[in-house]
Tab-separated table of C-alpha atoms in Angstrom:
chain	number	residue	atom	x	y	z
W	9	UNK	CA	-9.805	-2.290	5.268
W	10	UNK	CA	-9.543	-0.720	8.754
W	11	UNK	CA	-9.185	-2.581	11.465
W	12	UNK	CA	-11.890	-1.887	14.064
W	13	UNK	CA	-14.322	-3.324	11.513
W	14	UNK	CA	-13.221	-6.324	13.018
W	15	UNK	CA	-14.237	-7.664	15.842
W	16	UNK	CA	-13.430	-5.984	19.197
W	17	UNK	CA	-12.610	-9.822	20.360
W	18	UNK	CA	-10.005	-10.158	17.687
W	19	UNK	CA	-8.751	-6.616	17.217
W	20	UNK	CA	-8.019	-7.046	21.291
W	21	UNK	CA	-6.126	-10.747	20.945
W	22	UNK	CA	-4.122	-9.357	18.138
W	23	UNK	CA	-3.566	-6.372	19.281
W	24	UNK	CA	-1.979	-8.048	22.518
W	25	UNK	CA	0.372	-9.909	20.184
W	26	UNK	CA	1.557	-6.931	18.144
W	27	UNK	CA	2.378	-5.753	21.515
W	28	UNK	CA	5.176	-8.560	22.043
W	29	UNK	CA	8.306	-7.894	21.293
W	30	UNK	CA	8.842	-10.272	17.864
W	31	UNK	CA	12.095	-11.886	16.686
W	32	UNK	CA	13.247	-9.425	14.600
W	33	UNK	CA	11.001	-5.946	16.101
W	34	UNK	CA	13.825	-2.934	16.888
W	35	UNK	CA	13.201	-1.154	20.200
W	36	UNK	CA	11.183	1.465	18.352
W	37	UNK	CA	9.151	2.889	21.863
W	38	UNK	CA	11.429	5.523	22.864
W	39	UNK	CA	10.366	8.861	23.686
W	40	UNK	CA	10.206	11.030	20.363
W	41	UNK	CA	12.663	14.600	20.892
W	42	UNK	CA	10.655	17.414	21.377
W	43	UNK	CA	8.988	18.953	18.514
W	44	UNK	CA	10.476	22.080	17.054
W	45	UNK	CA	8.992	24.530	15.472
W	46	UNK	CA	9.565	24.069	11.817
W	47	UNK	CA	7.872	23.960	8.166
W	48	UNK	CA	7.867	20.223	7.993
W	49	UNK	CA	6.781	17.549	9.994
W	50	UNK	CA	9.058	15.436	12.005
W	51	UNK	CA	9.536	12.034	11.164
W	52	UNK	CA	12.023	9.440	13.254
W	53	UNK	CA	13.090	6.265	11.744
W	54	UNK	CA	14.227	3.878	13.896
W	55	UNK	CA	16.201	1.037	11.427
W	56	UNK	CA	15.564	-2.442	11.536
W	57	UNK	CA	18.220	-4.365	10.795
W	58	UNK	CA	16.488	-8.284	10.334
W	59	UNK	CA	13.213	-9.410	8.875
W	60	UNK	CA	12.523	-12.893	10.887
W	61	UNK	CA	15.443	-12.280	13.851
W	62	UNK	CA	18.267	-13.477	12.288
W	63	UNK	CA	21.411	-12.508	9.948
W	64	UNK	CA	19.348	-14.463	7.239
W	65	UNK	CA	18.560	-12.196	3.719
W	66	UNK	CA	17.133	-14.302	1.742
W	67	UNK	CA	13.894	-15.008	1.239
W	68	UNK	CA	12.858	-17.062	-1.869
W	69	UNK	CA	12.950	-14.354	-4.730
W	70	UNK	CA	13.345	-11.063	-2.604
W	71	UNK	CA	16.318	-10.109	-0.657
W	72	UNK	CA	15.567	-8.114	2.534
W	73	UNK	CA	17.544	-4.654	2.241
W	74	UNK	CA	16.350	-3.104	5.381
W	75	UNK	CA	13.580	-0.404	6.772
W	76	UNK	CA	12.308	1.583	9.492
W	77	UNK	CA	9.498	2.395	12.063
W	78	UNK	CA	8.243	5.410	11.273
W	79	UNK	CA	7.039	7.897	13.806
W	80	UNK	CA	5.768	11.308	14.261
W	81	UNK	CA	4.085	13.683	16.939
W	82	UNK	CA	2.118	15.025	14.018
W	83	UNK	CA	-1.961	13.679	15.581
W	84	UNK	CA	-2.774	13.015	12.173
W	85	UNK	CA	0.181	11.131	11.177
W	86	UNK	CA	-0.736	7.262	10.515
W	87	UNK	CA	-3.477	5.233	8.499
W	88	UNK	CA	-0.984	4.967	5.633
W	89	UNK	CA	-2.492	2.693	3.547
W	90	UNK	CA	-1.336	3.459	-0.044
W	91	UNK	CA	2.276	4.073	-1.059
W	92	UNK	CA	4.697	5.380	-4.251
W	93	UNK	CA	8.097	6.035	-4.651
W	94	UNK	CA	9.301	8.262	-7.260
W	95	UNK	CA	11.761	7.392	-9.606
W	96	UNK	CA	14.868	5.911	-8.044
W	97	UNK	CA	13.503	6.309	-5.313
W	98	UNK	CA	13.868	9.440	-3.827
W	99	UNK	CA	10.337	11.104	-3.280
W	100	UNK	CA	7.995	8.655	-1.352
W	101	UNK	CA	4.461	9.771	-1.551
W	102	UNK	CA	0.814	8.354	0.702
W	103	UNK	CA	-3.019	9.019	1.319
W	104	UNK	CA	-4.291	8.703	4.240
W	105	UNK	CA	-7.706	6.903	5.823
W	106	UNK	CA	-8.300	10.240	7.224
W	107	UNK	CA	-7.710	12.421	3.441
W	108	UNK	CA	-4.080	13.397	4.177
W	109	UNK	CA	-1.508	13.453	1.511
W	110	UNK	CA	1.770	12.796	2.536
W	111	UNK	CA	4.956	13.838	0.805
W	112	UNK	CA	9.197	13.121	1.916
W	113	UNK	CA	12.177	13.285	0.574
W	114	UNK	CA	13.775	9.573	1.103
W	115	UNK	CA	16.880	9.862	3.019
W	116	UNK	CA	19.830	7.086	1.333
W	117	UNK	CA	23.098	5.568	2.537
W	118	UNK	CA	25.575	5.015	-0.073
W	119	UNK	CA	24.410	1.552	-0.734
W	120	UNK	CA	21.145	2.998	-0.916
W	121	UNK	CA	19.542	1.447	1.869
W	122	UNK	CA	16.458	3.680	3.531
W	123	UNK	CA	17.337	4.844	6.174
W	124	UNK	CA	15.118	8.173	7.046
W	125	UNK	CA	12.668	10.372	5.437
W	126	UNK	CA	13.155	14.126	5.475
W	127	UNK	CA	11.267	17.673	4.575
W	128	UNK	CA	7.896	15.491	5.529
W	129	UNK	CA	4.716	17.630	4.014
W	130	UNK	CA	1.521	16.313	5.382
W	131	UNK	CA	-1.245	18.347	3.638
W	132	UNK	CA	-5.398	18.014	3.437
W	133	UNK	CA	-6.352	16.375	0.195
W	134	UNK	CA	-9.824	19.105	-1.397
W	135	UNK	CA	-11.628	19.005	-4.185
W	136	UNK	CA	-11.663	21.478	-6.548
W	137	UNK	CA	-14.008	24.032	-4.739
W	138	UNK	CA	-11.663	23.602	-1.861
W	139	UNK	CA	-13.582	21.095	-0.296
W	140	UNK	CA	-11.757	18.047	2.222
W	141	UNK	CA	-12.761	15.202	1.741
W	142	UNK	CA	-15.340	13.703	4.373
W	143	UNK	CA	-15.964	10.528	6.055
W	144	UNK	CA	-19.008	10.189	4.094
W	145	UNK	CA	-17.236	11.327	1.033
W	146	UNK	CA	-14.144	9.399	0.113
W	147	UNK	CA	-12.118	10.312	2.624
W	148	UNK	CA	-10.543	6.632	3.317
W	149	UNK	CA	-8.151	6.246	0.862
W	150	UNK	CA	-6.773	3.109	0.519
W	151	UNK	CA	-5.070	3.174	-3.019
W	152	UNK	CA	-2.585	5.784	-4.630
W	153	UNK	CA	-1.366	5.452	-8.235
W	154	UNK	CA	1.329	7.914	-10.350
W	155	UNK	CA	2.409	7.438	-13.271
W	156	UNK	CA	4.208	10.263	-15.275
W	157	UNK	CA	1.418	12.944	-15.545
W	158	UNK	CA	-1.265	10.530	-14.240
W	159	UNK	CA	-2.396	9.779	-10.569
W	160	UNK	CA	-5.242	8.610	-9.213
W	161	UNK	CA	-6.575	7.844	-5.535
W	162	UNK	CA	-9.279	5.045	-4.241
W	163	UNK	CA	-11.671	4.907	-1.522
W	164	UNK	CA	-12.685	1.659	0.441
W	165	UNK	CA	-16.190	2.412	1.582
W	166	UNK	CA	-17.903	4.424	-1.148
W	167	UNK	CA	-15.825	2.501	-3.690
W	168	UNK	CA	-14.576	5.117	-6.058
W	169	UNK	CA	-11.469	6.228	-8.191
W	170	UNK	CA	-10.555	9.668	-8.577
W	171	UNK	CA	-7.269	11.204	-10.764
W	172	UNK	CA	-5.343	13.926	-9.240
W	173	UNK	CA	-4.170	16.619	-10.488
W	174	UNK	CA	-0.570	16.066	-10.928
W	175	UNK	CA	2.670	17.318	-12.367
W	176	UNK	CA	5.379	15.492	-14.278
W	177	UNK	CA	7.678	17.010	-12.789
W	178	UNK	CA	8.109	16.635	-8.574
W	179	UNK	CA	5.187	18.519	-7.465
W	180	UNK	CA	5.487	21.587	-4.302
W	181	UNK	CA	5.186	19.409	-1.112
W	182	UNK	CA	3.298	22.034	0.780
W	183	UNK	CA	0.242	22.114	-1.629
W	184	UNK	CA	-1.643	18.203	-1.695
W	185	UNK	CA	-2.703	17.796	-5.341
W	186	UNK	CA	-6.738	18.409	-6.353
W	187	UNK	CA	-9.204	15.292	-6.426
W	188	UNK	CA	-11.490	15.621	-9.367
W	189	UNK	CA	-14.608	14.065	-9.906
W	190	UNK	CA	-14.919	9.975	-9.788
W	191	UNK	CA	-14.299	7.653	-12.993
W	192	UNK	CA	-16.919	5.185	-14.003
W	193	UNK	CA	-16.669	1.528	-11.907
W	194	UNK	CA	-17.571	-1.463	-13.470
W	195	UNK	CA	-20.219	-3.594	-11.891
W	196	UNK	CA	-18.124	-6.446	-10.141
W	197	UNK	CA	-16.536	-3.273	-8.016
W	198	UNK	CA	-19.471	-1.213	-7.368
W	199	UNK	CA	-21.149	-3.771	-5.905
W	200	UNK	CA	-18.311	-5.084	-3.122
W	201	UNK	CA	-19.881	-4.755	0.680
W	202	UNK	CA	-19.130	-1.872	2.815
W	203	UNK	CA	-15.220	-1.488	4.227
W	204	UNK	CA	-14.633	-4.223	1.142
W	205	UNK	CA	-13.840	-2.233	-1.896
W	206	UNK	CA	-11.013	-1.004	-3.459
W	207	UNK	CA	-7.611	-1.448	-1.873
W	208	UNK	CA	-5.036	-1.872	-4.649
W	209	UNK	CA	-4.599	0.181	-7.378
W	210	UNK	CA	-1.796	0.545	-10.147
W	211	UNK	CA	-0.985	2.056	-13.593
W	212	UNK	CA	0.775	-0.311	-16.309
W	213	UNK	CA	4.443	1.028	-17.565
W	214	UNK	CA	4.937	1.739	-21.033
W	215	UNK	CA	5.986	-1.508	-22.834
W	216	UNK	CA	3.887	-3.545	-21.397
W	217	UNK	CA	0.842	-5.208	-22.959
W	218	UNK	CA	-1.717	-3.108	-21.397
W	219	UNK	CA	0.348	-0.109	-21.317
W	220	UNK	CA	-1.362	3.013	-19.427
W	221	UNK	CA	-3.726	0.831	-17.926
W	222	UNK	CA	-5.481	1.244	-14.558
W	223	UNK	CA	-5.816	-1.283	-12.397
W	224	UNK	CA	-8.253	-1.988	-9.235
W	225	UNK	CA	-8.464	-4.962	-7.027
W	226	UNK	CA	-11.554	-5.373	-4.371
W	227	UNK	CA	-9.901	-6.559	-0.696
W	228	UNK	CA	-12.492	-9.116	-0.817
W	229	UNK	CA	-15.919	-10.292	-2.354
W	230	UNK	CA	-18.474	-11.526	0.361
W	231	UNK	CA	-20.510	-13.371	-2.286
W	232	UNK	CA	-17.596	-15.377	-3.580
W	233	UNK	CA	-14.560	-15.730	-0.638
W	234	UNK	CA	-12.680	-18.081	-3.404
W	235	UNK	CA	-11.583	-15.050	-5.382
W	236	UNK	CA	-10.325	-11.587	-5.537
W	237	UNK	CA	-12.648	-9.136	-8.154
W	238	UNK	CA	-10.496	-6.766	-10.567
W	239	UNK	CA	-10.844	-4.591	-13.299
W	240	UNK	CA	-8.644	-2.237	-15.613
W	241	UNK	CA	-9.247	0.628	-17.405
W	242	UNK	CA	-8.115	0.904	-21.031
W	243	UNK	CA	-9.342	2.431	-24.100
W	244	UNK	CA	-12.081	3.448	-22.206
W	245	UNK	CA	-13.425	0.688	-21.078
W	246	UNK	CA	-12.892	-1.175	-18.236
W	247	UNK	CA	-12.124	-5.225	-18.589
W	248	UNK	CA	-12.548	-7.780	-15.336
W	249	UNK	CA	-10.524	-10.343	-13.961
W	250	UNK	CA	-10.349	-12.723	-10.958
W	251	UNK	CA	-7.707	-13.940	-8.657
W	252	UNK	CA	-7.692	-16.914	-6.986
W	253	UNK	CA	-8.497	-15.919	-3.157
W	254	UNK	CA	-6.459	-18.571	-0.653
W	255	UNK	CA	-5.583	-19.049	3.436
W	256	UNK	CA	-7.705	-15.943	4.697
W	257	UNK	CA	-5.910	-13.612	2.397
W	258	UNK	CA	-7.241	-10.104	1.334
W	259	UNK	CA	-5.681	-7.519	-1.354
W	260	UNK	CA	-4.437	-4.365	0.057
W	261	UNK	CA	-2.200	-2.712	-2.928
W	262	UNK	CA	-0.704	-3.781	-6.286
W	263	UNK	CA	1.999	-2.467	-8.525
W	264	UNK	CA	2.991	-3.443	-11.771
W	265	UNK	CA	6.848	-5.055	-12.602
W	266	UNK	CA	8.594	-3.124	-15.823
W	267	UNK	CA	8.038	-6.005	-18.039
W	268	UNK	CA	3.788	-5.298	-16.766
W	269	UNK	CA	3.706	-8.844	-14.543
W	270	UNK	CA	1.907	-7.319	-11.463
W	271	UNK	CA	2.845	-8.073	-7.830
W	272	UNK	CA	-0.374	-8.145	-5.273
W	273	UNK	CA	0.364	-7.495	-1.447
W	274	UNK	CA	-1.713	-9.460	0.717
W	275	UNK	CA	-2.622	-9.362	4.684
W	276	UNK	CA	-4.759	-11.482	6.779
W	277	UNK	CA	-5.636	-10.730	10.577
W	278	UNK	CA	-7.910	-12.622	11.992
W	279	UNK	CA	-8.059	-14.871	15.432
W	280	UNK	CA	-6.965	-18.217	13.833
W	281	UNK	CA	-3.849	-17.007	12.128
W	282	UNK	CA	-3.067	-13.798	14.019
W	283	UNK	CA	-1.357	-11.286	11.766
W	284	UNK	CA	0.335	-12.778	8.261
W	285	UNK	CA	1.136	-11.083	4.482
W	286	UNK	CA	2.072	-12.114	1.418
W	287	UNK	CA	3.484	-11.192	-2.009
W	288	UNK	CA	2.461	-12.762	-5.339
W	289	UNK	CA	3.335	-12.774	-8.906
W	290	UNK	CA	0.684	-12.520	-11.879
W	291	UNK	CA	1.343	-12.650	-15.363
W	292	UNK	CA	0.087	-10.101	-17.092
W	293	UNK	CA	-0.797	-12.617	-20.276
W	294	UNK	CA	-3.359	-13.819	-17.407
W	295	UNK	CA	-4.758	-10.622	-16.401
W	296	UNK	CA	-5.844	-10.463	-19.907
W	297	UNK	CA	-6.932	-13.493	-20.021
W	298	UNK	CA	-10.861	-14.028	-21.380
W	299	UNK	CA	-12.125	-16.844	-19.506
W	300	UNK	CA	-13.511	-16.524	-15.847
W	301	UNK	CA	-11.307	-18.775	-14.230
W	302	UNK	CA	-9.465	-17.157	-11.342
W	303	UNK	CA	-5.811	-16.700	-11.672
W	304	UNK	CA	-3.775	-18.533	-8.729
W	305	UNK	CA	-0.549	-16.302	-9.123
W	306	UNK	CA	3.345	-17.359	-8.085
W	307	UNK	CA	4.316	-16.680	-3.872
W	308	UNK	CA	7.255	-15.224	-4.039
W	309	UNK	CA	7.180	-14.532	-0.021
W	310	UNK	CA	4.802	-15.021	2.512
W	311	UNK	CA	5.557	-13.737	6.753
W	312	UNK	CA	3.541	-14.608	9.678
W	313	UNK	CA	3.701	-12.552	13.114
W	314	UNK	CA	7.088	-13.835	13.967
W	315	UNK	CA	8.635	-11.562	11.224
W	316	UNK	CA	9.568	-7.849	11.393
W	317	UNK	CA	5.648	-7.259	10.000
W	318	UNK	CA	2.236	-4.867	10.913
W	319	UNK	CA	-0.947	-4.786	8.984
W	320	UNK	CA	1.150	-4.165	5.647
W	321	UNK	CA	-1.116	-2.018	3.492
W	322	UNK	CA	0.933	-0.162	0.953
W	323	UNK	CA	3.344	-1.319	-2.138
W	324	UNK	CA	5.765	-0.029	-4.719
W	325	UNK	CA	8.102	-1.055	-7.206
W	326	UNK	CA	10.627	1.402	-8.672
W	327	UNK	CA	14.134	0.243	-10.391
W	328	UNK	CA	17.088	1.952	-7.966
W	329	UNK	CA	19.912	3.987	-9.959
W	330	UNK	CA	22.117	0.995	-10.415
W	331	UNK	CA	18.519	-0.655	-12.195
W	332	UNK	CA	17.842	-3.479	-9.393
W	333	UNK	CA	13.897	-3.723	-9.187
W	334	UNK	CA	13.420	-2.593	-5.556
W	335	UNK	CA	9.808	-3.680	-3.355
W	336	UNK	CA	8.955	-1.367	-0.736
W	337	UNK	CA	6.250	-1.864	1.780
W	338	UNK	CA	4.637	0.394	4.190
W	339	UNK	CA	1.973	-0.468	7.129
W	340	UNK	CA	-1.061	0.801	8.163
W	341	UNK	CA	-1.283	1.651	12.077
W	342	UNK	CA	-4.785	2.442	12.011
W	343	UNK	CA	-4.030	5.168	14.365
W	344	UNK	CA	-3.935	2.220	17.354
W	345	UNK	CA	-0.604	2.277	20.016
W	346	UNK	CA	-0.507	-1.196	19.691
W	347	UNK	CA	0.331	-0.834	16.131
W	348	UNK	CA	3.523	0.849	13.881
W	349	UNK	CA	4.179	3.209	10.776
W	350	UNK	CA	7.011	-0.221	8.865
W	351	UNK	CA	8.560	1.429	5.987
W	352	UNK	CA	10.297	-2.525	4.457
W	353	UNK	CA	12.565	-2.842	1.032
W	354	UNK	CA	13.014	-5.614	-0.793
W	355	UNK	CA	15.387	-6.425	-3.931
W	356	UNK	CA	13.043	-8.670	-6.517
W	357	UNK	CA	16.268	-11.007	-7.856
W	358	UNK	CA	14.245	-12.585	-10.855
């Protein structure tokens, strides 16, 4: 959900206190070189080395590995509000809330810690009659999905799902994949309020229970604020759930754990608690679930404004070559100065 749908009094207060240098914020503000002329766009990362200002690593289940502030002269670089890493990985791919696709090569030190991204492709995502996509017509894309030969792309305010074309293999960066025409929604997400709809969105691995699944979750539901409204789609037919909705919380992007557990990435801004996110565990057993109740979920970490954090949007889970499960987060700057491009991993230890 973008930001200035808030309310100018809030966006302003919070804005102020992004501004501030945190505990734990690098000294990402320095000029950017100069541009040169080149194929790709040019993307600095400047490293951040601590998550709440100290040497600390640890936080419950997740161990912090590291990440970056992203930034770019590119004018339509930003709004990254969806996020997947290919396997290992070494390919990060993002839509954009202006219909960009984004494609990098994910730059490695030998522990593997991220540490840049390189050959940066930032291309307009068309239809297939060659169309962009318009404000009016799905162009803020809040969820990205891949899965082998499979992808698939959300929009927040007309509240659609649409696959991409896609190729197994790495696909050419310069060329942004085709949308095709939207899937069927089920009732409890067609009907979510304007700038409320569909944030996260996932595909379940082989092995588990709902295997080739795809999954939705609305950021919020006006007419209940107790609960989160989801959906997948399998065998044709898509099946709801509810999660438990708690502390000002709204979903921005899910992805699904090899064993198919999911893990939901939360953010709240707001005047009363400033900017916060969260990360929480749901078994898939209770995704399947039949009865109504909402699911509460497991916190496995949870930051407030005086961590290395923006308005954290995006959310993958890949295994790394040595087969640690591996959490990376990006942010959504909403275009706004007072806001940054975080690229954050995490190493899931149970």
């Amino acid at each position: 959900m973008a930001l200035k749908q808030k309310t100018a009094l809030a966006v302003a207060f919070a804005c102020a206190a992004l501004a501030l240098p945190g505990r734990g914020h690098s000294d990402d503000r320095a000029p950017l070189p100069p541009a040169k002329p080149s194929q790709y766009e040019q993307i600095t990362c400047a490293p951040i080395g601590s998550f709440d200002g100290s040497s600390n690593r640890q936080f419950g289940a997740l161990t912090f590995i590291g990440g970056c502030v992203l930034r770019a002269a590119a004018p339509d670089f930003g709004g990254l509000s969806s996020l997947h890493l290919s396997e290992q990985g070494s390919t990060l791919f993002t839509a954009t809330d202006r219909g960009f696709f984004l494609s990098a090569e994910v730059e490695r030190d030998d522990t593997g810690k991220l540490i840049g991204l390189r050959k940066a492709r930032l291309t307009k995502l068309r239809d297939a009659k060659g169309n962009t996509l318009s404000r009016n017509n799905h162009q803020d894309v809040e969820g990205l999905a891949i899965s082998g030969s499979r992808a698939f792309i959300s929009s927040e305010r007309n509240h659609s799902i649409m696959p991409l074309s896609w190729q197994t293999k790495v696909p050419d960066p310069a060329i942004a994949p085709i949308v095709q025409e939207p899937l069927p929604l089920p009732q409890n997400i067609r009907s979510l309020g304007y700038n409320q709809g569909l944030e996260a969105l996932a595909l379940a691995p082989e092995g588990a229970p709902i295997a080739g699944a795809l999954l939705a979750i609305g950021e919020q539901d006006s007419r209940d604020p107790n609960s989160l409204p989801g959906a997948y789609w399998l065998n044709n037919e898509w099946r709801n759930f509810r999660l438990m909705r708690s502390d000002r919380y709204d979903a921005t992007d899910a992805d699904f754990l090899p064993n198919g557990d999911l893990i939901l990435l939360e953010r709240r801004f707001n005047l009363r608690d400033l900017l916060g996110m969260r990360l929480r565990r749901f078994a898939v057993e209770d995704l399947m679930a039949t009865n109504a109740k909402p699911v509460p979920g497991e916190i496995l970490l949870e930051a407030n404004s005086s961590y290395d954090i923006d308005n954290m949007e995006g959310l993958d889970i890949h295994q790394s070559p040595s087969g640690e499960t591996i959490l990376t987060l990006i942010s959504d700057d909403n275009f706004s100065i007072f806001q940054r491009t975080l690229l954050l991993e995490f190493r899931l230890n149970r």
